[in-house]
């Protein structure tokens, strides 16, 4: 089923506004993104789930009028930490201690103190770019979770991040938008891409075997 879903999914160009994705399916898609692996388990991003029609209309305008944002049921914005700080790295240790017990704190402090020594010495741009790459891992999980649910998606980089940040109030939270995912159901009659064959490079052209 997994491999069939890989062929089934595509970046949907037209969503059917009359079809609504259930809250349960949306939550499972969001949860898959939440569970995605990240470097050192930092999860240096927030998932902003937007279902409000007025806000989605503003986001669509900031995404050059892409209608999937408004015709779909929801849009999931991946917003990465603007920078790594002592506080947000320490919060990961606190979470481990909360879930696994206080006895793990001492062992983890050494690892994350070393991490702070590396990350806090770097410039903010380098750290943001690192955090953004972690958000893309979560995006991949959300894409496949949606496919498993039979839900269509459109991943988007084509938007004005500064406008998204302003609309969603991200700057005050130390976040910057990275990528967004429209969630809905395809409108096949209106979607020129729906009937097209999937195009991917062959294994021979994209894989290098080192034996």
PDB file of C-alpha atoms in Angstrom:
ATOM      1  CA  UNK A   1       0.000   0.000   0.000  1.00  0.00           C
ATOM      2  CA  UNK A   2       2.813   2.430   0.816  1.00  0.00           C
ATOM      3  CA  UNK A   3       4.282   2.196  -2.679  1.00  0.00           C
ATOM      4  CA  UNK A   4       0.858   2.455  -4.308  1.00  0.00           C
ATOM      5  CA  UNK A   5       0.265   5.638  -2.319  1.00  0.00           C
ATOM      6  CA  UNK A   6       3.570   7.050  -3.573  1.00  0.00           C
ATOM      7  CA  UNK A   7       2.206   6.774  -7.108  1.00  0.00           C
ATOM      8  CA  UNK A   8      -1.269   7.989  -6.130  1.00  0.00           C
ATOM      9  CA  UNK A   9      -0.220  11.252  -4.511  1.00  0.00           C
ATOM     10  CA  UNK A  10       0.840  14.332  -6.422  1.00  0.00           C
ATOM     11  CA  UNK A  11       1.033  18.070  -5.810  1.00  0.00           C
ATOM     12  CA  UNK A  12      -2.644  18.831  -6.304  1.00  0.00           C
ATOM     13  CA  UNK A  13      -3.279  21.903  -8.439  1.00  0.00           C
ATOM     14  CA  UNK A  14      -7.026  22.247  -7.798  1.00  0.00           C
ATOM     15  CA  UNK A  15      -8.907  21.388  -4.615  1.00  0.00           C
ATOM     16  CA  UNK A  16     -12.625  20.613  -4.443  1.00  0.00           C
ATOM     17  CA  UNK A  17     -14.047  23.182  -2.026  1.00  0.00           C
ATOM     18  CA  UNK A  18     -17.216  21.121  -1.578  1.00  0.00           C
ATOM     19  CA  UNK A  19     -15.325  18.200  -0.036  1.00  0.00           C
ATOM     20  CA  UNK A  20     -14.138  18.546   3.552  1.00  0.00           C
ATOM     21  CA  UNK A  21     -11.363  16.511   5.146  1.00  0.00           C
ATOM     22  CA  UNK A  22     -12.473  15.215   8.532  1.00  0.00           C
ATOM     23  CA  UNK A  23     -10.818  16.662  11.655  1.00  0.00           C
ATOM     24  CA  UNK A  24      -9.677  13.137  12.583  1.00  0.00           C
ATOM     25  CA  UNK A  25      -7.747  12.722   9.338  1.00  0.00           C
ATOM     26  CA  UNK A  26      -6.201  16.167   9.644  1.00  0.00           C
ATOM     27  CA  UNK A  27      -5.085  15.400  13.190  1.00  0.00           C
ATOM     28  CA  UNK A  28      -3.416  12.171  12.061  1.00  0.00           C
ATOM     29  CA  UNK A  29      -1.547  14.082   9.356  1.00  0.00           C
ATOM     30  CA  UNK A  30      -0.412  16.692  11.879  1.00  0.00           C
ATOM     31  CA  UNK A  31       0.572  13.957  14.316  1.00  0.00           C
ATOM     32  CA  UNK A  32       2.763  12.291  11.687  1.00  0.00           C
ATOM     33  CA  UNK A  33       4.613  15.579  11.236  1.00  0.00           C
ATOM     34  CA  UNK A  34       4.939  15.884  15.007  1.00  0.00           C
ATOM     35  CA  UNK A  35       6.447  12.389  15.226  1.00  0.00           C
ATOM     36  CA  UNK A  36       9.043  12.947  12.500  1.00  0.00           C
ATOM     37  CA  UNK A  37      12.704  12.479  13.444  1.00  0.00           C
ATOM     38  CA  UNK A  38      14.824  15.600  13.847  1.00  0.00           C
ATOM     39  CA  UNK A  39      18.474  16.298  14.600  1.00  0.00           C
ATOM     40  CA  UNK A  40      19.162  15.601  18.295  1.00  0.00           C
ATOM     41  CA  UNK A  41      15.407  15.376  18.828  1.00  0.00           C
ATOM     42  CA  UNK A  42      15.169  19.173  18.925  1.00  0.00           C
ATOM     43  CA  UNK A  43      12.004  19.551  16.817  1.00  0.00           C
ATOM     44  CA  UNK A  44      13.013  23.171  16.144  1.00  0.00           C
ATOM     45  CA  UNK A  45       9.760  24.270  14.533  1.00  0.00           C
ATOM     46  CA  UNK A  46       6.082  24.861  15.163  1.00  0.00           C
ATOM     47  CA  UNK A  47       3.199  23.441  13.161  1.00  0.00           C
ATOM     48  CA  UNK A  48       0.571  26.127  12.507  1.00  0.00           C
ATOM     49  CA  UNK A  49      -2.713  24.514  11.490  1.00  0.00           C
ATOM     50  CA  UNK A  50      -5.008  27.070   9.863  1.00  0.00           C
ATOM     51  CA  UNK A  51      -8.670  26.301   9.178  1.00  0.00           C
ATOM     52  CA  UNK A  52     -10.046  29.834   9.610  1.00  0.00           C
ATOM     53  CA  UNK A  53     -11.392  30.985   6.244  1.00  0.00           C
ATOM     54  CA  UNK A  54     -10.448  34.654   6.661  1.00  0.00           C
ATOM     55  CA  UNK A  55      -6.873  33.843   7.636  1.00  0.00           C
ATOM     56  CA  UNK A  56      -6.552  31.353   4.780  1.00  0.00           C
ATOM     57  CA  UNK A  57      -7.765  34.026   2.354  1.00  0.00           C
ATOM     58  CA  UNK A  58      -4.976  36.313   3.560  1.00  0.00           C
ATOM     59  CA  UNK A  59      -2.432  33.505   3.267  1.00  0.00           C
ATOM     60  CA  UNK A  60      -3.625  32.741  -0.257  1.00  0.00           C
ATOM     61  CA  UNK A  61      -3.094  36.380  -1.240  1.00  0.00           C
ATOM     62  CA  UNK A  62       0.422  36.175   0.230  1.00  0.00           C
ATOM     63  CA  UNK A  63       0.958  32.992  -1.817  1.00  0.00           C
ATOM     64  CA  UNK A  64       0.294  34.715  -5.137  1.00  0.00           C
ATOM     65  CA  UNK A  65      -3.345  33.684  -5.159  1.00  0.00           C
ATOM     66  CA  UNK A  66      -2.855  29.925  -4.982  1.00  0.00           C
ATOM     67  CA  UNK A  67      -6.409  28.697  -4.453  1.00  0.00           C
ATOM     68  CA  UNK A  68      -5.519  25.345  -2.892  1.00  0.00           C
ATOM     69  CA  UNK A  69      -5.081  27.277   0.363  1.00  0.00           C
ATOM     70  CA  UNK A  70      -8.695  28.446   0.343  1.00  0.00           C
ATOM     71  CA  UNK A  71     -10.387  25.633  -1.602  1.00  0.00           C
ATOM     72  CA  UNK A  72      -8.852  22.940   0.594  1.00  0.00           C
ATOM     73  CA  UNK A  73      -9.946  22.237   4.153  1.00  0.00           C
ATOM     74  CA  UNK A  74      -6.838  23.435   5.972  1.00  0.00           C
ATOM     75  CA  UNK A  75      -3.311  24.651   5.525  1.00  0.00           C
ATOM     76  CA  UNK A  76      -0.384  23.511   7.647  1.00  0.00           C
ATOM     77  CA  UNK A  77       2.442  26.036   7.963  1.00  0.00           C
ATOM     78  CA  UNK A  78       5.857  24.813   9.064  1.00  0.00           C
ATOM     79  CA  UNK A  79       7.603  27.607  10.975  1.00  0.00           C
ATOM     80  CA  UNK A  80      11.202  27.069  12.069  1.00  0.00           C
ATOM     81  CA  UNK A  81      12.938  28.575  15.088  1.00  0.00           C
ATOM     82  CA  UNK A  82      14.618  31.827  14.096  1.00  0.00           C
ATOM     83  CA  UNK A  83      17.663  30.821  16.124  1.00  0.00           C
ATOM     84  CA  UNK A  84      18.801  28.299  18.708  1.00  0.00           C
ATOM     85  CA  UNK A  85      18.905  29.620  22.259  1.00  0.00           C
ATOM     86  CA  UNK A  86      19.950  28.240  25.614  1.00  0.00           C
ATOM     87  CA  UNK A  87      16.284  28.212  26.595  1.00  0.00           C
ATOM     88  CA  UNK A  88      14.860  26.348  23.639  1.00  0.00           C
ATOM     89  CA  UNK A  89      17.582  23.697  23.733  1.00  0.00           C
ATOM     90  CA  UNK A  90      17.133  23.270  27.507  1.00  0.00           C
ATOM     91  CA  UNK A  91      13.400  22.775  26.944  1.00  0.00           C
ATOM     92  CA  UNK A  92      14.223  19.525  25.133  1.00  0.00           C
ATOM     93  CA  UNK A  93      16.050  18.229  28.205  1.00  0.00           C
ATOM     94  CA  UNK A  94      13.098  19.269  30.376  1.00  0.00           C
ATOM     95  CA  UNK A  95      10.725  17.332  28.116  1.00  0.00           C
ATOM     96  CA  UNK A  96      12.874  14.194  28.302  1.00  0.00           C
ATOM     97  CA  UNK A  97      12.958  14.439  32.085  1.00  0.00           C
ATOM     98  CA  UNK A  98       9.200  14.917  32.215  1.00  0.00           C
ATOM     99  CA  UNK A  99       8.504  11.850  30.070  1.00  0.00           C
ATOM    100  CA  UNK A 100      11.344   9.505  31.040  1.00  0.00           C
ATOM    101  CA  UNK A 101      11.968  10.639  34.604  1.00  0.00           C
ATOM    102  CA  UNK A 102      14.303  13.096  36.300  1.00  0.00           C
ATOM    103  CA  UNK A 103      17.068  10.500  36.479  1.00  0.00           C
ATOM    104  CA  UNK A 104      17.836  11.044  32.767  1.00  0.00           C
ATOM    105  CA  UNK A 105      18.533  14.751  33.198  1.00  0.00           C
ATOM    106  CA  UNK A 106      22.152  14.448  34.338  1.00  0.00           C
ATOM    107  CA  UNK A 107      23.143  12.236  31.416  1.00  0.00           C
ATOM    108  CA  UNK A 108      21.364  14.433  28.905  1.00  0.00           C
ATOM    109  CA  UNK A 109      22.755  17.695  30.254  1.00  0.00           C
ATOM    110  CA  UNK A 110      26.245  16.756  29.080  1.00  0.00           C
ATOM    111  CA  UNK A 111      25.092  16.013  25.532  1.00  0.00           C
ATOM    112  CA  UNK A 112      22.937  19.103  25.184  1.00  0.00           C
ATOM    113  CA  UNK A 113      25.525  21.361  26.830  1.00  0.00           C
ATOM    114  CA  UNK A 114      27.930  20.258  24.109  1.00  0.00           C
ATOM    115  CA  UNK A 115      25.233  21.007  21.546  1.00  0.00           C
ATOM    116  CA  UNK A 116      24.781  24.496  22.995  1.00  0.00           C
ATOM    117  CA  UNK A 117      28.521  25.035  22.709  1.00  0.00           C
ATOM    118  CA  UNK A 118      28.286  24.373  18.971  1.00  0.00           C
ATOM    119  CA  UNK A 119      24.945  25.920  18.085  1.00  0.00           C
ATOM    120  CA  UNK A 120      24.985  29.062  20.212  1.00  0.00           C
ATOM    121  CA  UNK A 121      28.346  30.046  18.734  1.00  0.00           C
ATOM    122  CA  UNK A 122      26.921  30.020  15.211  1.00  0.00           C
ATOM    123  CA  UNK A 123      25.196  32.927  13.480  1.00  0.00           C
ATOM    124  CA  UNK A 124      21.393  33.077  13.451  1.00  0.00           C
ATOM    125  CA  UNK A 125      21.108  32.436   9.720  1.00  0.00           C
ATOM    126  CA  UNK A 126      23.042  29.164   9.949  1.00  0.00           C
ATOM    127  CA  UNK A 127      20.891  28.033  12.842  1.00  0.00           C
ATOM    128  CA  UNK A 128      17.646  28.992  11.097  1.00  0.00           C
ATOM    129  CA  UNK A 129      18.669  27.085   7.983  1.00  0.00           C
ATOM    130  CA  UNK A 130      19.451  24.038  10.113  1.00  0.00           C
ATOM    131  CA  UNK A 131      16.069  24.287  11.840  1.00  0.00           C
ATOM    132  CA  UNK A 132      14.335  24.713   8.470  1.00  0.00           C
ATOM    133  CA  UNK A 133      15.868  21.471   7.213  1.00  0.00           C
ATOM    134  CA  UNK A 134      14.329  19.667  10.178  1.00  0.00           C
ATOM    135  CA  UNK A 135      10.929  21.120   9.270  1.00  0.00           C
ATOM    136  CA  UNK A 136      11.260  19.614   5.794  1.00  0.00           C
ATOM    137  CA  UNK A 137      11.674  16.159   7.325  1.00  0.00           C
ATOM    138  CA  UNK A 138       8.341  16.696   9.076  1.00  0.00           C
ATOM    139  CA  UNK A 139       6.813  17.866   5.792  1.00  0.00           C
ATOM    140  CA  UNK A 140       7.759  14.552   4.189  1.00  0.00           C
ATOM    141  CA  UNK A 141       6.028  12.629   6.967  1.00  0.00           C
ATOM    142  CA  UNK A 142       2.909  14.789   6.611  1.00  0.00           C
ATOM    143  CA  UNK A 143       2.825  14.195   2.854  1.00  0.00           C
ATOM    144  CA  UNK A 144       2.872  10.431   3.208  1.00  0.00           C
ATOM    145  CA  UNK A 145       0.459  10.400   6.143  1.00  0.00           C
ATOM    146  CA  UNK A 146      -2.002  12.353   3.997  1.00  0.00           C
ATOM    147  CA  UNK A 147      -1.558   9.866   1.164  1.00  0.00           C
ATOM    148  CA  UNK A 148      -2.227   6.996   3.573  1.00  0.00           C
ATOM    149  CA  UNK A 149      -5.443   8.769   4.579  1.00  0.00           C
ATOM    150  CA  UNK A 150      -6.483   9.249   0.954  1.00  0.00           C
ATOM    151  CA  UNK A 151      -6.151  12.995   1.386  1.00  0.00           C
ATOM    152  CA  UNK A 152      -4.624  15.305  -1.197  1.00  0.00           C
ATOM    153  CA  UNK A 153      -1.957  17.883  -0.461  1.00  0.00           C
ATOM    154  CA  UNK A 154       0.017  20.626  -2.116  1.00  0.00           C
ATOM    155  CA  UNK A 155       3.414  21.475  -0.617  1.00  0.00           C
ATOM    156  CA  UNK A 156       4.257  25.118  -1.308  1.00  0.00           C
ATOM    157  CA  UNK A 157       7.338  27.278  -1.177  1.00  0.00           C
ATOM    158  CA  UNK A 158       5.715  29.842  -3.460  1.00  0.00           C
ATOM    159  CA  UNK A 159       4.677  32.416  -0.888  1.00  0.00           C
ATOM    160  CA  UNK A 160       6.002  35.564   0.741  1.00  0.00           C
ATOM    161  CA  UNK A 161       7.461  34.381   4.083  1.00  0.00           C
ATOM    162  CA  UNK A 162       7.484  37.888   5.567  1.00  0.00           C
ATOM    163  CA  UNK A 163       3.750  38.264   4.870  1.00  0.00           C
ATOM    164  CA  UNK A 164       3.009  34.811   6.275  1.00  0.00           C
ATOM    165  CA  UNK A 165       4.988  35.687   9.398  1.00  0.00           C
ATOM    166  CA  UNK A 166       3.024  38.906   9.836  1.00  0.00           C
ATOM    167  CA  UNK A 167      -0.395  37.302   9.241  1.00  0.00           C
ATOM    168  CA  UNK A 168       0.319  34.496  11.720  1.00  0.00           C
ATOM    169  CA  UNK A 169       2.201  36.616  14.282  1.00  0.00           C
ATOM    170  CA  UNK A 170       5.300  34.437  14.047  1.00  0.00           C
ATOM    171  CA  UNK A 171       8.034  37.028  14.597  1.00  0.00           C
ATOM    172  CA  UNK A 172       6.952  37.653  18.192  1.00  0.00           C
ATOM    173  CA  UNK A 173       7.294  33.916  18.803  1.00  0.00           C
ATOM    174  CA  UNK A 174      10.817  33.679  17.396  1.00  0.00           C
ATOM    175  CA  UNK A 175       9.605  31.766  14.328  1.00  0.00           C
ATOM    176  CA  UNK A 176       9.878  32.137  10.559  1.00  0.00           C
ATOM    177  CA  UNK A 177       7.692  30.361   8.015  1.00  0.00           C
ATOM    178  CA  UNK A 178       9.518  27.852   5.848  1.00  0.00           C
ATOM    179  CA  UNK A 179       7.068  25.790   3.828  1.00  0.00           C
ATOM    180  CA  UNK A 180       3.318  25.241   3.794  1.00  0.00           C
ATOM    181  CA  UNK A 181       1.003  22.337   3.005  1.00  0.00           C
ATOM    182  CA  UNK A 182      -2.512  22.754   1.646  1.00  0.00           C
ATOM    183  CA  UNK A 183      -4.771  19.860   2.680  1.00  0.00           C
ATOM    184  CA  UNK A 184      -7.978  18.880   0.897  1.00  0.00           C
ATOM    185  CA  UNK A 185      -9.439  16.715  -1.857  1.00  0.00           C
ATOM    186  CA  UNK A 186      -8.541  17.004  -5.526  1.00  0.00           C
ATOM    187  CA  UNK A 187     -10.940  18.521  -8.030  1.00  0.00           C
ATOM    188  CA  UNK A 188     -10.040  16.225 -10.918  1.00  0.00           C
ATOM    189  CA  UNK A 189     -12.088  17.923 -13.663  1.00  0.00           C
ATOM    190  CA  UNK A 190     -10.373  21.238 -12.909  1.00  0.00           C
ATOM    191  CA  UNK A 191      -6.886  19.885 -12.241  1.00  0.00           C
ATOM    192  CA  UNK A 192      -4.726  19.633 -15.342  1.00  0.00           C
ATOM    193  CA  UNK A 193      -2.159  17.525 -13.475  1.00  0.00           C
ATOM    194  CA  UNK A 194      -4.560  14.879 -12.117  1.00  0.00           C
ATOM    195  CA  UNK A 195      -4.681  12.676 -15.262  1.00  0.00           C
ATOM    196  CA  UNK A 196      -0.982  13.000 -16.035  1.00  0.00           C
ATOM    197  CA  UNK A 197       1.500  10.188 -15.533  1.00  0.00           C
ATOM    198  CA  UNK A 198       3.953  10.673 -12.683  1.00  0.00           C
ATOM    199  CA  UNK A 199       7.373  11.699 -13.952  1.00  0.00           C
ATOM    200  CA  UNK A 200      10.465  10.704 -12.003  1.00  0.00           C
ATOM    201  CA  UNK A 201      14.023   9.998 -13.054  1.00  0.00           C
ATOM    202  CA  UNK A 202      14.922   6.318 -13.415  1.00  0.00           C
ATOM    203  CA  UNK A 203      16.939   4.494 -10.801  1.00  0.00           C
ATOM    204  CA  UNK A 204      19.954   4.371 -13.117  1.00  0.00           C
ATOM    205  CA  UNK A 205      19.923   8.130 -13.572  1.00  0.00           C
ATOM    206  CA  UNK A 206      19.448   9.113  -9.928  1.00  0.00           C
ATOM    207  CA  UNK A 207      21.149   6.370  -7.872  1.00  0.00           C
ATOM    208  CA  UNK A 208      24.899   5.850  -7.640  1.00  0.00           C
ATOM    209  CA  UNK A 209      25.857   2.477  -6.180  1.00  0.00           C
ATOM    210  CA  UNK A 210      29.079   2.451  -4.184  1.00  0.00           C
ATOM    211  CA  UNK A 211      30.075  -1.175  -3.541  1.00  0.00           C
TER     212      UNK A 211
END
